[in-house]
C-alpha atoms as a printed R data frame, in Angstrom:
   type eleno elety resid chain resno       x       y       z
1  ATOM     1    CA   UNK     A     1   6.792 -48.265  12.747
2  ATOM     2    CA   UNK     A     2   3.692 -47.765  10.606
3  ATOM     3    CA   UNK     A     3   1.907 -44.438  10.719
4  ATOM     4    CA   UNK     A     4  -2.190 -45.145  10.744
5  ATOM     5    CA   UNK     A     5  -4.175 -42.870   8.432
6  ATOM     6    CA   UNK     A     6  -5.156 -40.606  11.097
7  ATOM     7    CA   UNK     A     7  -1.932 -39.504  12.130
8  ATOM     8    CA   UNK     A     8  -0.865 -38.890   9.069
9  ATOM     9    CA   UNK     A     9  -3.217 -36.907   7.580
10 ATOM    10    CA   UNK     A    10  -2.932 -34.920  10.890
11 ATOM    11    CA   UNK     A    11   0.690 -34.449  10.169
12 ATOM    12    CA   UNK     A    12   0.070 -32.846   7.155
13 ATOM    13    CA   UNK     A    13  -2.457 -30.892   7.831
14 ATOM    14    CA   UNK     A    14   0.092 -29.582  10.890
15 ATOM    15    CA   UNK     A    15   2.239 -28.918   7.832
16 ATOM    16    CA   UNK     A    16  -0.211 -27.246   5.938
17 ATOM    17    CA   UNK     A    17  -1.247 -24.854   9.054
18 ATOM    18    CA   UNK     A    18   2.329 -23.717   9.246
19 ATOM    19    CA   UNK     A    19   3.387 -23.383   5.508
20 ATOM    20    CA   UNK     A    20   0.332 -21.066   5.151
21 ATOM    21    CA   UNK     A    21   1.681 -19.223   8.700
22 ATOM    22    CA   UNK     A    22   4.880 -19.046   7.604
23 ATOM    23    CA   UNK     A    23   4.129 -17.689   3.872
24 ATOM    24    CA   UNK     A    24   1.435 -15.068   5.513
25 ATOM    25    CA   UNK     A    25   4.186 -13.475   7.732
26 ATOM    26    CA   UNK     A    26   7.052 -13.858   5.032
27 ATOM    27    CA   UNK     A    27   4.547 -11.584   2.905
28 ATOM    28    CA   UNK     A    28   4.573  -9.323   5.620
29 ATOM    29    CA   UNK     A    29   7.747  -8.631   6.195
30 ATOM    30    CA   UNK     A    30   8.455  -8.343   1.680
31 ATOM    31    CA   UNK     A    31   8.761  -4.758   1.259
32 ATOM    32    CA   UNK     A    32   5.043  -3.253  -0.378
33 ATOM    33    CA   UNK     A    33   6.110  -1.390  -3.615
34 ATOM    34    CA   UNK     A    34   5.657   2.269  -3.268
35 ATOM    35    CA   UNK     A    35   2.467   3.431  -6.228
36 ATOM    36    CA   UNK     A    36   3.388   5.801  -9.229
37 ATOM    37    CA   UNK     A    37   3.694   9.902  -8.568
38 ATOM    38    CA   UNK     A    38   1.916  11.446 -11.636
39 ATOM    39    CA   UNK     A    39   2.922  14.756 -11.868
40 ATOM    40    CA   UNK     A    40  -0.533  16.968 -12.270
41 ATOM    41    CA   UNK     A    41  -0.397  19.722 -14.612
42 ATOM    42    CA   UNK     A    42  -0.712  23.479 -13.410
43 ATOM    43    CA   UNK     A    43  -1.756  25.785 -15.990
44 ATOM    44    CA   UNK     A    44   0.139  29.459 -15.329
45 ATOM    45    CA   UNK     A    45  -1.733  31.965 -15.641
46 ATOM    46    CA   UNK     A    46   0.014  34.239 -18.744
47 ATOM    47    CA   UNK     A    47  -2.442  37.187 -17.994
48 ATOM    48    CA   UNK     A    48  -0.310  40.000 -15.593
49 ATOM    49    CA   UNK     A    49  -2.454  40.938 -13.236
50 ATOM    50    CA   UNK     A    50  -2.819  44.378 -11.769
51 ATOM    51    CA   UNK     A    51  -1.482  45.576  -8.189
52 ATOM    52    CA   UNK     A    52  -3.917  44.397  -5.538
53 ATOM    53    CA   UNK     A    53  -5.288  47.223  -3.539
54 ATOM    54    CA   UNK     A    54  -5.380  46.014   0.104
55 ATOM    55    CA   UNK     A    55  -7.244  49.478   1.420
56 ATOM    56    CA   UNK     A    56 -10.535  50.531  -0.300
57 ATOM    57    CA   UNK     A    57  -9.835  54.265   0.432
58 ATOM    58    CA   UNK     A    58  -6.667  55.920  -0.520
């Protein structure tokens, strides 16, 4: 049985349409990789500080 033209290219456009399906929700499903942490330096302060006075009036 001969396939015309028409059918066939319709077949594999059919095949196209799910290949692309089938790679779009396999990339969906792949695990994203989680991005970089770069730690952000904190300069201390080396100054001591004096006592905070919480009450203006003694």
């Amino acid at each position: 049985m001969k396939l015309s033209l028409r059918s066939a290219s319709l077949v594999l456009a059919r095949l196209g349409q799910s290949l692309q399906s089938s790679q779009e929700s396999l990339k969906r499903r792949v695990p994203q990789q989680a991005p970089v942490l770069v730690p952000i330096p904190i300069r201390a302060d080396r100054r001591t500080r004096g006592p905070v006075s919480r009450h203006p009036y003694p």
